[in-house]
Each structure stands twice: as C-alpha cells, then as structure tokens.
C-alpha cells in the first residue's frame, strides 16, 4: 500500500519505519526542515533501540522516504496517518492545533478517495473534528473516511511493540473501511478489535489511565509498606500472579513521567468533566503521582538535614530506561527539590545527557557512574538503566563521601547492599 505519515515524532517515525519494513511504500512528512534533513542523512532525531537500522534498511531498499512538503504527497497516498503532536494545555485539555492543521492540509489536496487515520493520541470526538475540517477545506467532491487507530507502543521498546502489539484497535464507521486498514496489519498476526471511532479513541485513554492508576496504586501500597514494615516488591509479586490483575506496572518507585501518562490522564479527566462525569480515581492518580518526588526527597533531607553545601550524585535522568526523552522526567522534579535546598547535583545518564543539559543547566554532567559517586554525599538512583544494576559497588563505596544510596527504583537487593557496607534507602521496603 502507499502510505503517507504526517509527523515524524515518536509515533510517526516508528509507524513509518514498521509499515515500510512489512513491505509498504511509505513517505513520512514533517514541517521541521532540520529533522527531515537529518532523517534523509539517516540520522535519527530520537534514541530508540533498533529504529536507525530499520529506517536505514528501508530507505536503502527504496520503501521509505522523508519530505517536508506533505501536501504534494496526498494525491499519491492510499492511506494517510495523522501522527502529529497533541500537547497538553494548562487546564489538562489536549491542544489539537496540529491535528487540525493536518486535516486542513489533507482537505486542501484531496483529489480522490483516501482513508485518513488518526494515530495521534486524541480525545474522544477528534474523529468528527477531522472529518469536519476536511469537509470544510476540500475543493471538490472527493470522498474519504476517518478512522481511529491508536498506538500502544512504549518508548524504549517501540519497534518491538509496534511489530508485536498486544492488539490492533480500529475504530471505523463501516466494516468495509475497517477491513481495508486490517489488510495493513494482517502480517503482524495480532488480535484485532474493530469498533466505532469514539470507542476506539476511548480505548487509548482508558488503557493509559488504567496503567497510570496501577502505578499510583502500588505507590500508595508502598507508603503503607514503609509504615507497616512490609516489602512492596513481595506484595506486588503476590498480587500480580493473579491473572486478573497481572504483575506489570506494579513497580513502586518515583511514579510515572514521560510524554504520555501525565498528559493522557489529565486529558481524560478534562474530557470526563466536560461530559459531566467526576472521575475521582483519575484525580487521585495524578495527585499521588505528583507527591512521589517530594516523598522521596524528604527522606534524603531527613538523613542530611544540612543539605546546603553538599553534592549529591544522580544516576539516570531520562523519564525511563532505553530512551533519551526528558519530558516530565522525575529527575527534573527531584533535582529541582535538591537544588532548592542548597545542594549541588552531579549526574550521569547513558543517553539522555544531551537533552538533559538543556533543561538542567545547574547540574554537572559526568562521563560515568563512578565520576558521579566521587565526593558525593550520597548516590540517588532515579532511572533504572540496566548498567546501574551492574556497578562495582565496592568501587562506588570508596568514591562516595558517605556510603549512602537512595534507590528510587528499587534496583538493589537491600540485604546484599547493606551487607557490603552501604546505608540503603529504597521505596516501600522497610
Ligand atoms: C506509555 C504506554 O505504556 C504505551 O502503551 C503507550 O502507547 C504510550 O504511553 C503512549 O501513549 O504513547 P511510555 O510513556 O513510553 O508508554 O512508557 P511506560 O513504559 O508506560 O512508562 C511510563 C512511566 O511509568 C515511566 O515513567 C515509568 O518509569 C513509570 N512506571 C512504569 C512505573 O513507575 N512503574 C511501573 O511499574 C511501570
């Protein structure tokens, strides 16, 4: 099939790469000239395992290309995926300016039948908006259908998730249109849910909100564990073996960040309010998450009441491992709180430091974890990169001013690390 993808962000780029990799002709368009020019030189704008290799291969085999002028490709395409950004407004509402812009562009260049697919995460009712905008801008009687096809990939495992999705959700106004889109996904062999557009839009928000709620839930259980002398990791394991609950997304720690959960929970809350539904669980999910950094830093301040003049070492800056994404990263909140108490911060992240430097100007970026430890009053684990589990802790102990570790992601075994001479604080493990 001939596919045009509008927007080369996380979702657009991975979608374009994967569809070309399963044999389609794909053109990805973005208004950002620098991004497109880098992509044409096979330089990726984001760090994502496996992406560069897949993009390279498909570009070299002639199935994937990048352009800035999307309008001129509309006529060529059979299916157009809208994968543009949907940032949040201050009140939690989703800003749909870019989606409207994409719809206008499609309308202006529409000359024959197209399937227009909303893959950006968009609130309930956006399918109607896209249809209305295209109808208002089109210059002839050309027909089109608008389909909702949300994406469920995770940063850091985006390629694997896109190739092996748990499910493909298609929201369409008719079975015929849904079948056309299904052809595209057929080779992936994933379970398919075909529904109407609005239900499909809601599936995306309900999924992300439920996962975020699971995280806030286990974090509150962690608070109880700390007071009651229990171990949250064992509780999560015991609860998670129940198939109805599941073990995933029950890792207690610093809470959720990134470009999706905080924004999507706020957006669903905003939508539900507009529809007259008070979604108290979502409000609590955000409130609990908003307190995690404070809760964690309080423990550091309790242990070091004289924060001023000290230096703390932070390991991990990205909002989660295997990405360089700093959006809504917990490191930002934690470092701001520590700096606010008069302390200095040294940090290391395997890939996010170039992005982190732009948003954390006061932090000294180091070449590795050992440089971070040198002379620091304590080591603080913020993002659970695999390499931090494999550190030579004897060496770390020799470098730290005081052998104290605050582990915000529970990556170390408490007994073992204490046995090697560390004072160790983690989350929800007495
Ligand atoms: C999330 C969803 O998992 C994807 O299915 C969805 O497609 C994506 O949002 C999106 O809407 O685009 P992502 O934000 O990449 O993916 O990352 P997750 O792996 O879901 O992690 C989100 C946050 O939750 C991270 O900050 C992570 O550290 C935190 N988390 C995750 C926990 O604190 N505990 C857990 O048990 C799991």
PDB file of C-alpha atoms in Angstrom, residues 16-315:
ATOM      1  CA  UNK A  16       6.516   4.728   9.064  1.00  0.00           C
ATOM      2  CA  UNK A  17       9.544   2.512   9.667  1.00  0.00           C
ATOM      3  CA  UNK A  18       7.467  -0.535  10.618  1.00  0.00           C
ATOM      4  CA  UNK A  19       4.951  -0.206   7.767  1.00  0.00           C
ATOM      5  CA  UNK A  20       7.800   0.091   5.256  1.00  0.00           C
ATOM      6  CA  UNK A  21       9.518  -2.894   6.878  1.00  0.00           C
ATOM      7  CA  UNK A  22       6.472  -5.081   6.229  1.00  0.00           C
ATOM      8  CA  UNK A  23       6.549  -4.172   2.550  1.00  0.00           C
ATOM      9  CA  UNK A  24       4.591  -0.946   2.053  1.00  0.00           C
ATOM     10  CA  UNK A  25       5.718   2.223   0.287  1.00  0.00           C
ATOM     11  CA  UNK A  26       5.897   4.933   2.934  1.00  0.00           C
ATOM     12  CA  UNK A  27       6.519   8.667   2.819  1.00  0.00           C
ATOM     13  CA  UNK A  28       6.914  10.389   6.186  1.00  0.00           C
ATOM     14  CA  UNK A  29       6.408  14.153   6.278  1.00  0.00           C
ATOM     15  CA  UNK A  30       7.293  16.723   8.892  1.00  0.00           C
ATOM     16  CA  UNK A  31       7.232  20.522   8.907  1.00  0.00           C
ATOM     17  CA  UNK A  32      10.573  20.557  10.779  1.00  0.00           C
ATOM     18  CA  UNK A  33      13.116  21.000   7.960  1.00  0.00           C
ATOM     19  CA  UNK A  34      16.110  20.138  10.178  1.00  0.00           C
ATOM     20  CA  UNK A  35      14.507  16.897  11.297  1.00  0.00           C
ATOM     21  CA  UNK A  36      13.701  15.846   7.725  1.00  0.00           C
ATOM     22  CA  UNK A  37      17.160  16.793   6.501  1.00  0.00           C
ATOM     23  CA  UNK A  38      18.780  14.730   9.304  1.00  0.00           C
ATOM     24  CA  UNK A  39      16.491  11.798   8.587  1.00  0.00           C
ATOM     25  CA  UNK A  40      17.464  11.944   4.925  1.00  0.00           C
ATOM     26  CA  UNK A  41      21.066  11.607   6.124  1.00  0.00           C
ATOM     27  CA  UNK A  42      19.872   8.618   8.202  1.00  0.00           C
ATOM     28  CA  UNK A  43      20.413  10.483  11.493  1.00  0.00           C
ATOM     29  CA  UNK A  44      17.624   9.708  13.984  1.00  0.00           C
ATOM     30  CA  UNK A  45      16.075  12.578  15.990  1.00  0.00           C
ATOM     31  CA  UNK A  46      15.413  10.241  18.949  1.00  0.00           C
ATOM     32  CA  UNK A  47      17.198   7.365  20.640  1.00  0.00           C
ATOM     33  CA  UNK A  48      15.182   4.199  20.163  1.00  0.00           C
ATOM     34  CA  UNK A  49      16.735   0.717  20.053  1.00  0.00           C
ATOM     35  CA  UNK A  50      16.524  -0.806  16.544  1.00  0.00           C
ATOM     36  CA  UNK A  51      14.999   2.250  14.874  1.00  0.00           C
ATOM     37  CA  UNK A  52      18.029   3.531  12.994  1.00  0.00           C
ATOM     38  CA  UNK A  53      18.795   0.150  11.481  1.00  0.00           C
ATOM     39  CA  UNK A  54      15.186  -0.313  10.336  1.00  0.00           C
ATOM     40  CA  UNK A  55      14.984   3.192   8.845  1.00  0.00           C
ATOM     41  CA  UNK A  56      18.317   2.743   7.041  1.00  0.00           C
ATOM     42  CA  UNK A  57      17.361  -0.613   5.584  1.00  0.00           C
ATOM     43  CA  UNK A  58      14.024   0.577   4.240  1.00  0.00           C
ATOM     44  CA  UNK A  59      15.434   3.832   2.876  1.00  0.00           C
ATOM     45  CA  UNK A  60      18.151   1.889   1.063  1.00  0.00           C
ATOM     46  CA  UNK A  61      15.595  -0.541  -0.340  1.00  0.00           C
ATOM     47  CA  UNK A  62      13.514   2.389  -1.611  1.00  0.00           C
ATOM     48  CA  UNK A  63      10.383   1.875   0.507  1.00  0.00           C
ATOM     49  CA  UNK A  64      10.808   4.771   2.935  1.00  0.00           C
ATOM     50  CA  UNK A  65      11.492   8.463   2.358  1.00  0.00           C
ATOM     51  CA  UNK A  66      11.162  11.753   4.237  1.00  0.00           C
ATOM     52  CA  UNK A  67       9.772  15.058   2.944  1.00  0.00           C
ATOM     53  CA  UNK A  68       8.728  18.454   4.257  1.00  0.00           C
ATOM     54  CA  UNK A  69       6.065  19.101   1.626  1.00  0.00           C
ATOM     55  CA  UNK A  70       3.271  16.761   2.726  1.00  0.00           C
ATOM     56  CA  UNK A  71       0.619  18.404   0.527  1.00  0.00           C
ATOM     57  CA  UNK A  72       2.158  17.222  -2.725  1.00  0.00           C
ATOM     58  CA  UNK A  73       2.076  13.595  -1.497  1.00  0.00           C
ATOM     59  CA  UNK A  74      -1.624  13.473  -0.618  1.00  0.00           C
ATOM     60  CA  UNK A  75      -2.710  12.505  -4.133  1.00  0.00           C
ATOM     61  CA  UNK A  76      -0.155   9.643  -4.217  1.00  0.00           C
ATOM     62  CA  UNK A  77      -1.235   8.102  -0.922  1.00  0.00           C
ATOM     63  CA  UNK A  78      -3.953   5.489  -0.364  1.00  0.00           C
ATOM     64  CA  UNK A  79      -3.882   5.806   3.415  1.00  0.00           C
ATOM     65  CA  UNK A  80      -2.838   8.898   5.378  1.00  0.00           C
ATOM     66  CA  UNK A  81      -1.794   8.536   9.015  1.00  0.00           C
ATOM     67  CA  UNK A  82      -2.039  11.612  11.222  1.00  0.00           C
ATOM     68  CA  UNK A  83       0.781  11.233  13.777  1.00  0.00           C
ATOM     69  CA  UNK A  84       1.340  14.853  14.779  1.00  0.00           C
ATOM     70  CA  UNK A  85       1.860  16.155  18.320  1.00  0.00           C
ATOM     71  CA  UNK A  86      -1.047  16.621  20.720  1.00  0.00           C
ATOM     72  CA  UNK A  87       0.492  18.599  23.601  1.00  0.00           C
ATOM     73  CA  UNK A  88      -1.417  19.429  26.765  1.00  0.00           C
ATOM     74  CA  UNK A  89      -2.811  22.840  27.642  1.00  0.00           C
ATOM     75  CA  UNK A  90      -2.514  24.160  31.218  1.00  0.00           C
ATOM     76  CA  UNK A  91      -6.048  23.009  32.081  1.00  0.00           C
ATOM     77  CA  UNK A  92      -5.337  19.409  31.012  1.00  0.00           C
ATOM     78  CA  UNK A  93      -7.168  19.803  27.720  1.00  0.00           C
ATOM     79  CA  UNK A  94      -5.393  18.451  24.601  1.00  0.00           C
ATOM     80  CA  UNK A  95      -4.202  21.056  22.113  1.00  0.00           C
ATOM     81  CA  UNK A  96      -5.430  19.837  18.723  1.00  0.00           C
ATOM     82  CA  UNK A  97      -3.927  22.647  16.628  1.00  0.00           C
ATOM     83  CA  UNK A  98      -1.532  20.310  14.815  1.00  0.00           C
ATOM     84  CA  UNK A  99      -4.244  17.712  14.173  1.00  0.00           C
ATOM     85  CA  UNK A 100      -6.496  20.405  12.687  1.00  0.00           C
ATOM     86  CA  UNK A 101      -3.583  21.628  10.576  1.00  0.00           C
ATOM     87  CA  UNK A 102      -3.014  18.106   9.232  1.00  0.00           C
ATOM     88  CA  UNK A 103      -6.732  17.743   8.443  1.00  0.00           C
ATOM     89  CA  UNK A 104      -6.736  21.099   6.612  1.00  0.00           C
ATOM     90  CA  UNK A 105      -3.724  20.074   4.555  1.00  0.00           C
ATOM     91  CA  UNK A 106      -5.414  16.800   3.582  1.00  0.00           C
ATOM     92  CA  UNK A 107      -8.613  18.679   2.661  1.00  0.00           C
ATOM     93  CA  UNK A 108      -6.754  21.212   0.527  1.00  0.00           C
ATOM     94  CA  UNK A 109      -5.035  18.482  -1.503  1.00  0.00           C
ATOM     95  CA  UNK A 110      -7.780  15.873  -1.608  1.00  0.00           C
ATOM     96  CA  UNK A 111      -8.430  14.736  -5.168  1.00  0.00           C
ATOM     97  CA  UNK A 112      -9.685  11.159  -4.792  1.00  0.00           C
ATOM     98  CA  UNK A 113     -10.783   8.669  -2.127  1.00  0.00           C
ATOM     99  CA  UNK A 114      -8.471   8.364   0.920  1.00  0.00           C
ATOM    100  CA  UNK A 115      -8.579   6.694   4.293  1.00  0.00           C
ATOM    101  CA  UNK A 116      -7.454   9.198   6.916  1.00  0.00           C
ATOM    102  CA  UNK A 117      -6.244   7.546  10.117  1.00  0.00           C
ATOM    103  CA  UNK A 118      -5.890   9.281  13.469  1.00  0.00           C
ATOM    104  CA  UNK A 119      -2.930   7.630  15.170  1.00  0.00           C
ATOM    105  CA  UNK A 120      -2.027  10.602  17.356  1.00  0.00           C
ATOM    106  CA  UNK A 121      -3.445  10.225  20.863  1.00  0.00           C
ATOM    107  CA  UNK A 122      -6.569  12.344  20.556  1.00  0.00           C
ATOM    108  CA  UNK A 123      -9.574  12.912  22.805  1.00  0.00           C
ATOM    109  CA  UNK A 124     -12.995  11.485  22.178  1.00  0.00           C
ATOM    110  CA  UNK A 125     -14.646  13.363  19.328  1.00  0.00           C
ATOM    111  CA  UNK A 126     -11.481  14.186  17.377  1.00  0.00           C
ATOM    112  CA  UNK A 127     -12.503  11.849  14.550  1.00  0.00           C
ATOM    113  CA  UNK A 128     -15.542  14.099  13.991  1.00  0.00           C
ATOM    114  CA  UNK A 129     -13.359  17.190  14.115  1.00  0.00           C
ATOM    115  CA  UNK A 130     -11.001  15.818  11.451  1.00  0.00           C
ATOM    116  CA  UNK A 131     -13.950  14.871   9.235  1.00  0.00           C
ATOM    117  CA  UNK A 132     -15.472  18.347   9.625  1.00  0.00           C
ATOM    118  CA  UNK A 133     -12.214  20.171   8.851  1.00  0.00           C
ATOM    119  CA  UNK A 134     -11.534  18.072   5.739  1.00  0.00           C
ATOM    120  CA  UNK A 135     -15.094  18.637   4.516  1.00  0.00           C
ATOM    121  CA  UNK A 136     -14.748  22.385   5.078  1.00  0.00           C
ATOM    122  CA  UNK A 137     -11.434  22.664   3.217  1.00  0.00           C
ATOM    123  CA  UNK A 138     -11.783  20.216   0.348  1.00  0.00           C
ATOM    124  CA  UNK A 139     -12.207  21.799  -3.048  1.00  0.00           C
ATOM    125  CA  UNK A 140     -14.086  19.034  -4.830  1.00  0.00           C
ATOM    126  CA  UNK A 141     -16.393  16.109  -4.192  1.00  0.00           C
ATOM    127  CA  UNK A 142     -13.595  13.679  -3.338  1.00  0.00           C
ATOM    128  CA  UNK A 143     -14.645  11.148  -0.744  1.00  0.00           C
ATOM    129  CA  UNK A 144     -12.749   9.995   2.361  1.00  0.00           C
ATOM    130  CA  UNK A 145     -13.198   8.090   5.592  1.00  0.00           C
ATOM    131  CA  UNK A 146     -11.758   8.935   9.001  1.00  0.00           C
ATOM    132  CA  UNK A 147     -10.557   6.018  11.107  1.00  0.00           C
ATOM    133  CA  UNK A 148      -9.191   5.892  14.647  1.00  0.00           C
ATOM    134  CA  UNK A 149      -6.240   3.547  15.115  1.00  0.00           C
ATOM    135  CA  UNK A 150      -4.500   4.330  18.408  1.00  0.00           C
ATOM    136  CA  UNK A 151      -0.906   3.324  19.024  1.00  0.00           C
ATOM    137  CA  UNK A 152       0.151   1.439  22.148  1.00  0.00           C
ATOM    138  CA  UNK A 153       3.930   1.331  21.717  1.00  0.00           C
ATOM    139  CA  UNK A 154       6.228   2.244  24.588  1.00  0.00           C
ATOM    140  CA  UNK A 155       9.323   4.366  24.262  1.00  0.00           C
ATOM    141  CA  UNK A 156      12.436   2.267  24.624  1.00  0.00           C
ATOM    142  CA  UNK A 157      10.766  -0.789  23.099  1.00  0.00           C
ATOM    143  CA  UNK A 158       8.843   0.988  20.352  1.00  0.00           C
ATOM    144  CA  UNK A 159       9.958  -1.175  17.431  1.00  0.00           C
ATOM    145  CA  UNK A 160       9.324  -4.450  19.257  1.00  0.00           C
ATOM    146  CA  UNK A 161       5.933  -3.184  20.478  1.00  0.00           C
ATOM    147  CA  UNK A 162       4.905  -1.994  17.021  1.00  0.00           C
ATOM    148  CA  UNK A 163       5.883  -5.333  15.442  1.00  0.00           C
ATOM    149  CA  UNK A 164       4.250  -7.431  18.182  1.00  0.00           C
ATOM    150  CA  UNK A 165       1.303  -5.432  19.502  1.00  0.00           C
ATOM    151  CA  UNK A 166      -0.985  -6.937  22.164  1.00  0.00           C
ATOM    152  CA  UNK A 167      -3.862  -5.771  19.996  1.00  0.00           C
ATOM    153  CA  UNK A 168      -4.712  -3.633  16.988  1.00  0.00           C
ATOM    154  CA  UNK A 169      -7.667  -1.326  17.582  1.00  0.00           C
ATOM    155  CA  UNK A 170      -9.567   0.028  14.609  1.00  0.00           C
ATOM    156  CA  UNK A 171     -12.439   2.456  15.019  1.00  0.00           C
ATOM    157  CA  UNK A 172     -14.274   2.961  11.758  1.00  0.00           C
ATOM    158  CA  UNK A 173     -17.702   3.986  10.564  1.00  0.00           C
ATOM    159  CA  UNK A 174     -18.099   0.819   8.489  1.00  0.00           C
ATOM    160  CA  UNK A 175     -16.720  -2.729   8.355  1.00  0.00           C
ATOM    161  CA  UNK A 176     -15.515  -2.188   4.747  1.00  0.00           C
ATOM    162  CA  UNK A 177     -13.250   0.670   5.791  1.00  0.00           C
ATOM    163  CA  UNK A 178     -12.017  -1.261   8.827  1.00  0.00           C
ATOM    164  CA  UNK A 179     -11.170  -4.246   6.592  1.00  0.00           C
ATOM    165  CA  UNK A 180      -9.033  -2.060   4.338  1.00  0.00           C
ATOM    166  CA  UNK A 181      -6.940  -0.973   7.315  1.00  0.00           C
ATOM    167  CA  UNK A 182      -6.834  -4.523   8.612  1.00  0.00           C
ATOM    168  CA  UNK A 183      -5.057  -5.610   5.425  1.00  0.00           C
ATOM    169  CA  UNK A 184      -2.194  -3.413   6.530  1.00  0.00           C
ATOM    170  CA  UNK A 185      -1.886  -5.120   9.912  1.00  0.00           C
ATOM    171  CA  UNK A 186      -2.642  -8.642   8.736  1.00  0.00           C
ATOM    172  CA  UNK A 187       1.020  -9.787   8.638  1.00  0.00           C
ATOM    173  CA  UNK A 188       1.533  -8.857  12.305  1.00  0.00           C
ATOM    174  CA  UNK A 189      -0.963 -11.527  13.354  1.00  0.00           C
ATOM    175  CA  UNK A 190      -2.169  -9.541  16.391  1.00  0.00           C
ATOM    176  CA  UNK A 191      -5.667  -9.776  17.901  1.00  0.00           C
ATOM    177  CA  UNK A 192      -7.895  -7.132  16.343  1.00  0.00           C
ATOM    178  CA  UNK A 193     -10.657  -5.070  17.905  1.00  0.00           C
ATOM    179  CA  UNK A 194     -12.949  -3.396  15.415  1.00  0.00           C
ATOM    180  CA  UNK A 195     -15.295  -0.805  16.842  1.00  0.00           C
ATOM    181  CA  UNK A 196     -16.696   2.666  16.220  1.00  0.00           C
ATOM    182  CA  UNK A 197     -14.433   5.736  16.145  1.00  0.00           C
ATOM    183  CA  UNK A 198     -15.383   7.141  19.575  1.00  0.00           C
ATOM    184  CA  UNK A 199     -14.922   3.811  21.397  1.00  0.00           C
ATOM    185  CA  UNK A 200     -11.535   3.384  19.770  1.00  0.00           C
ATOM    186  CA  UNK A 201     -10.468   6.856  20.905  1.00  0.00           C
ATOM    187  CA  UNK A 202     -11.568   5.994  24.418  1.00  0.00           C
ATOM    188  CA  UNK A 203      -9.726   2.640  24.448  1.00  0.00           C
ATOM    189  CA  UNK A 204      -6.431   4.509  24.178  1.00  0.00           C
ATOM    190  CA  UNK A 205      -7.144   6.871  27.078  1.00  0.00           C
ATOM    191  CA  UNK A 206      -8.685   4.173  29.241  1.00  0.00           C
ATOM    192  CA  UNK A 207      -5.626   1.939  28.701  1.00  0.00           C
ATOM    193  CA  UNK A 208      -3.061   4.593  29.610  1.00  0.00           C
ATOM    194  CA  UNK A 209      -5.135   5.840  32.531  1.00  0.00           C
ATOM    195  CA  UNK A 210      -5.581   2.339  33.913  1.00  0.00           C
ATOM    196  CA  UNK A 211      -1.832   1.663  33.756  1.00  0.00           C
ATOM    197  CA  UNK A 212      -1.103   5.012  35.417  1.00  0.00           C
ATOM    198  CA  UNK A 213      -3.679   4.180  38.089  1.00  0.00           C
ATOM    199  CA  UNK A 214      -1.947   0.838  38.705  1.00  0.00           C
ATOM    200  CA  UNK A 215       1.337   2.675  39.286  1.00  0.00           C
ATOM    201  CA  UNK A 216      -0.210   5.175  41.718  1.00  0.00           C
ATOM    202  CA  UNK A 217      -1.989   2.316  43.461  1.00  0.00           C
ATOM    203  CA  UNK A 218       1.221   0.364  44.103  1.00  0.00           C
ATOM    204  CA  UNK A 219       2.961   3.555  45.192  1.00  0.00           C
ATOM    205  CA  UNK A 220       0.347   4.093  47.878  1.00  0.00           C
ATOM    206  CA  UNK A 221       0.721   0.444  48.883  1.00  0.00           C
ATOM    207  CA  UNK A 222       4.457   1.219  49.132  1.00  0.00           C
ATOM    208  CA  UNK A 223       3.688   4.010  51.599  1.00  0.00           C
ATOM    209  CA  UNK A 224       1.741   1.540  53.717  1.00  0.00           C
ATOM    210  CA  UNK A 225       4.602  -0.978  53.462  1.00  0.00           C
ATOM    211  CA  UNK A 226       7.050   1.600  54.789  1.00  0.00           C
ATOM    212  CA  UNK A 227       4.860   2.295  57.814  1.00  0.00           C
ATOM    213  CA  UNK A 228       3.835  -1.316  58.437  1.00  0.00           C
ATOM    214  CA  UNK A 229       7.245  -2.886  57.883  1.00  0.00           C
ATOM    215  CA  UNK A 230       6.266  -4.811  54.732  1.00  0.00           C
ATOM    216  CA  UNK A 231       8.043  -5.264  51.391  1.00  0.00           C
ATOM    217  CA  UNK A 232       6.252  -3.778  48.373  1.00  0.00           C
ATOM    218  CA  UNK A 233       8.157  -5.939  45.892  1.00  0.00           C
ATOM    219  CA  UNK A 234       6.827  -9.089  47.579  1.00  0.00           C
ATOM    220  CA  UNK A 235       3.328  -7.587  47.797  1.00  0.00           C
ATOM    221  CA  UNK A 236       3.415  -6.733  44.061  1.00  0.00           C
ATOM    222  CA  UNK A 237       4.581 -10.243  43.239  1.00  0.00           C
ATOM    223  CA  UNK A 238       1.900 -11.812  45.383  1.00  0.00           C
ATOM    224  CA  UNK A 239      -0.830  -9.623  43.956  1.00  0.00           C
ATOM    225  CA  UNK A 240       0.450  -9.753  40.382  1.00  0.00           C
ATOM    226  CA  UNK A 241       0.381 -13.541  39.984  1.00  0.00           C
ATOM    227  CA  UNK A 242      -3.393 -13.247  39.978  1.00  0.00           C
ATOM    228  CA  UNK A 243      -4.064 -13.288  36.225  1.00  0.00           C
ATOM    229  CA  UNK A 244      -6.949 -10.878  36.687  1.00  0.00           C
ATOM    230  CA  UNK A 245      -4.514  -8.274  37.997  1.00  0.00           C
ATOM    231  CA  UNK A 246      -1.147  -9.039  36.347  1.00  0.00           C
ATOM    232  CA  UNK A 247       2.351  -8.199  37.595  1.00  0.00           C
ATOM    233  CA  UNK A 248       3.218  -5.487  35.044  1.00  0.00           C
ATOM    234  CA  UNK A 249       3.096  -1.818  36.004  1.00  0.00           C
ATOM    235  CA  UNK A 250       3.171  -2.680  39.682  1.00  0.00           C
ATOM    236  CA  UNK A 251       6.725  -1.408  40.234  1.00  0.00           C
ATOM    237  CA  UNK A 252       6.689   1.068  43.071  1.00  0.00           C
ATOM    238  CA  UNK A 253       9.114   3.955  42.873  1.00  0.00           C
ATOM    239  CA  UNK A 254       9.159   7.579  41.885  1.00  0.00           C
ATOM    240  CA  UNK A 255       5.939   7.404  39.870  1.00  0.00           C
ATOM    241  CA  UNK A 256       5.209   7.882  36.185  1.00  0.00           C
ATOM    242  CA  UNK A 257       6.611  10.520  33.855  1.00  0.00           C
ATOM    243  CA  UNK A 258       7.057  10.835  30.107  1.00  0.00           C
ATOM    244  CA  UNK A 259       5.020  12.407  27.373  1.00  0.00           C
ATOM    245  CA  UNK A 260       2.006  10.109  27.689  1.00  0.00           C
ATOM    246  CA  UNK A 261       0.668   9.103  31.104  1.00  0.00           C
ATOM    247  CA  UNK A 262       0.640  12.531  32.826  1.00  0.00           C
ATOM    248  CA  UNK A 263      -0.873  14.205  29.770  1.00  0.00           C
ATOM    249  CA  UNK A 264      -3.347  11.451  28.905  1.00  0.00           C
ATOM    250  CA  UNK A 265      -4.721  11.081  32.444  1.00  0.00           C
ATOM    251  CA  UNK A 266      -5.183  14.873  32.617  1.00  0.00           C
ATOM    252  CA  UNK A 267      -6.874  14.862  29.210  1.00  0.00           C
ATOM    253  CA  UNK A 268      -9.323  12.085  30.129  1.00  0.00           C
ATOM    254  CA  UNK A 269     -10.083  13.933  33.351  1.00  0.00           C
ATOM    255  CA  UNK A 270     -10.791  17.076  31.330  1.00  0.00           C
ATOM    256  CA  UNK A 271     -12.980  15.170  28.847  1.00  0.00           C
ATOM    257  CA  UNK A 272     -14.935  13.414  31.591  1.00  0.00           C
ATOM    258  CA  UNK A 273     -15.540  16.689  33.399  1.00  0.00           C
ATOM    259  CA  UNK A 274     -16.874  18.199  30.164  1.00  0.00           C
ATOM    260  CA  UNK A 275     -19.278  15.261  29.904  1.00  0.00           C
ATOM    261  CA  UNK A 276     -20.450  15.698  33.493  1.00  0.00           C
ATOM    262  CA  UNK A 277     -18.587  12.688  34.918  1.00  0.00           C
ATOM    263  CA  UNK A 278     -16.424  13.254  38.020  1.00  0.00           C
ATOM    264  CA  UNK A 279     -13.619  10.739  37.542  1.00  0.00           C
ATOM    265  CA  UNK A 280     -12.260  10.797  41.103  1.00  0.00           C
ATOM    266  CA  UNK A 281      -9.881   7.888  40.572  1.00  0.00           C
ATOM    267  CA  UNK A 282      -8.050   9.802  37.856  1.00  0.00           C
ATOM    268  CA  UNK A 283      -7.757  12.868  40.075  1.00  0.00           C
ATOM    269  CA  UNK A 284      -6.259  10.696  42.826  1.00  0.00           C
ATOM    270  CA  UNK A 285      -3.918   9.004  40.323  1.00  0.00           C
ATOM    271  CA  UNK A 286      -2.408  12.377  39.403  1.00  0.00           C
ATOM    272  CA  UNK A 287      -2.319  13.637  42.985  1.00  0.00           C
ATOM    273  CA  UNK A 288      -0.465  10.543  44.245  1.00  0.00           C
ATOM    274  CA  UNK A 289       1.975  10.768  41.344  1.00  0.00           C
ATOM    275  CA  UNK A 290       2.578  14.453  41.981  1.00  0.00           C
ATOM    276  CA  UNK A 291       3.724  13.681  45.547  1.00  0.00           C
ATOM    277  CA  UNK A 292       6.262  10.942  44.770  1.00  0.00           C
ATOM    278  CA  UNK A 293       9.273  13.209  44.273  1.00  0.00           C
ATOM    279  CA  UNK A 294       8.513  15.164  47.477  1.00  0.00           C
ATOM    280  CA  UNK A 295       8.101  11.956  49.432  1.00  0.00           C
ATOM    281  CA  UNK A 296      11.460  10.643  48.176  1.00  0.00           C
ATOM    282  CA  UNK A 297      13.414  13.862  48.639  1.00  0.00           C
ATOM    283  CA  UNK A 298      12.026  14.234  52.155  1.00  0.00           C
ATOM    284  CA  UNK A 299      13.842  11.022  53.044  1.00  0.00           C
ATOM    285  CA  UNK A 300      17.100  12.480  51.694  1.00  0.00           C
ATOM    286  CA  UNK A 301      16.531  15.697  53.655  1.00  0.00           C
ATOM    287  CA  UNK A 302      15.737  13.707  56.835  1.00  0.00           C
ATOM    288  CA  UNK A 303      19.044  11.864  56.508  1.00  0.00           C
ATOM    289  CA  UNK A 304      21.015  15.004  55.556  1.00  0.00           C
ATOM    290  CA  UNK A 305      19.303  17.907  57.384  1.00  0.00           C
ATOM    291  CA  UNK A 306      22.218  20.141  56.349  1.00  0.00           C
ATOM    292  CA  UNK A 307      21.780  19.852  52.564  1.00  0.00           C
ATOM    293  CA  UNK A 308      23.404  23.163  51.816  1.00  0.00           C
ATOM    294  CA  UNK A 309      26.965  22.919  50.522  1.00  0.00           C
ATOM    295  CA  UNK A 310      26.665  19.179  49.825  1.00  0.00           C
ATOM    296  CA  UNK A 311      26.847  17.458  46.448  1.00  0.00           C
ATOM    297  CA  UNK A 312      24.550  14.580  45.537  1.00  0.00           C
ATOM    298  CA  UNK A 313      25.088  12.123  42.691  1.00  0.00           C
ATOM    299  CA  UNK A 314      22.107  11.265  40.490  1.00  0.00           C
ATOM    300  CA  UNK A 315      22.102   8.170  38.280  1.00  0.00           C
TER     301      UNK A 315
END
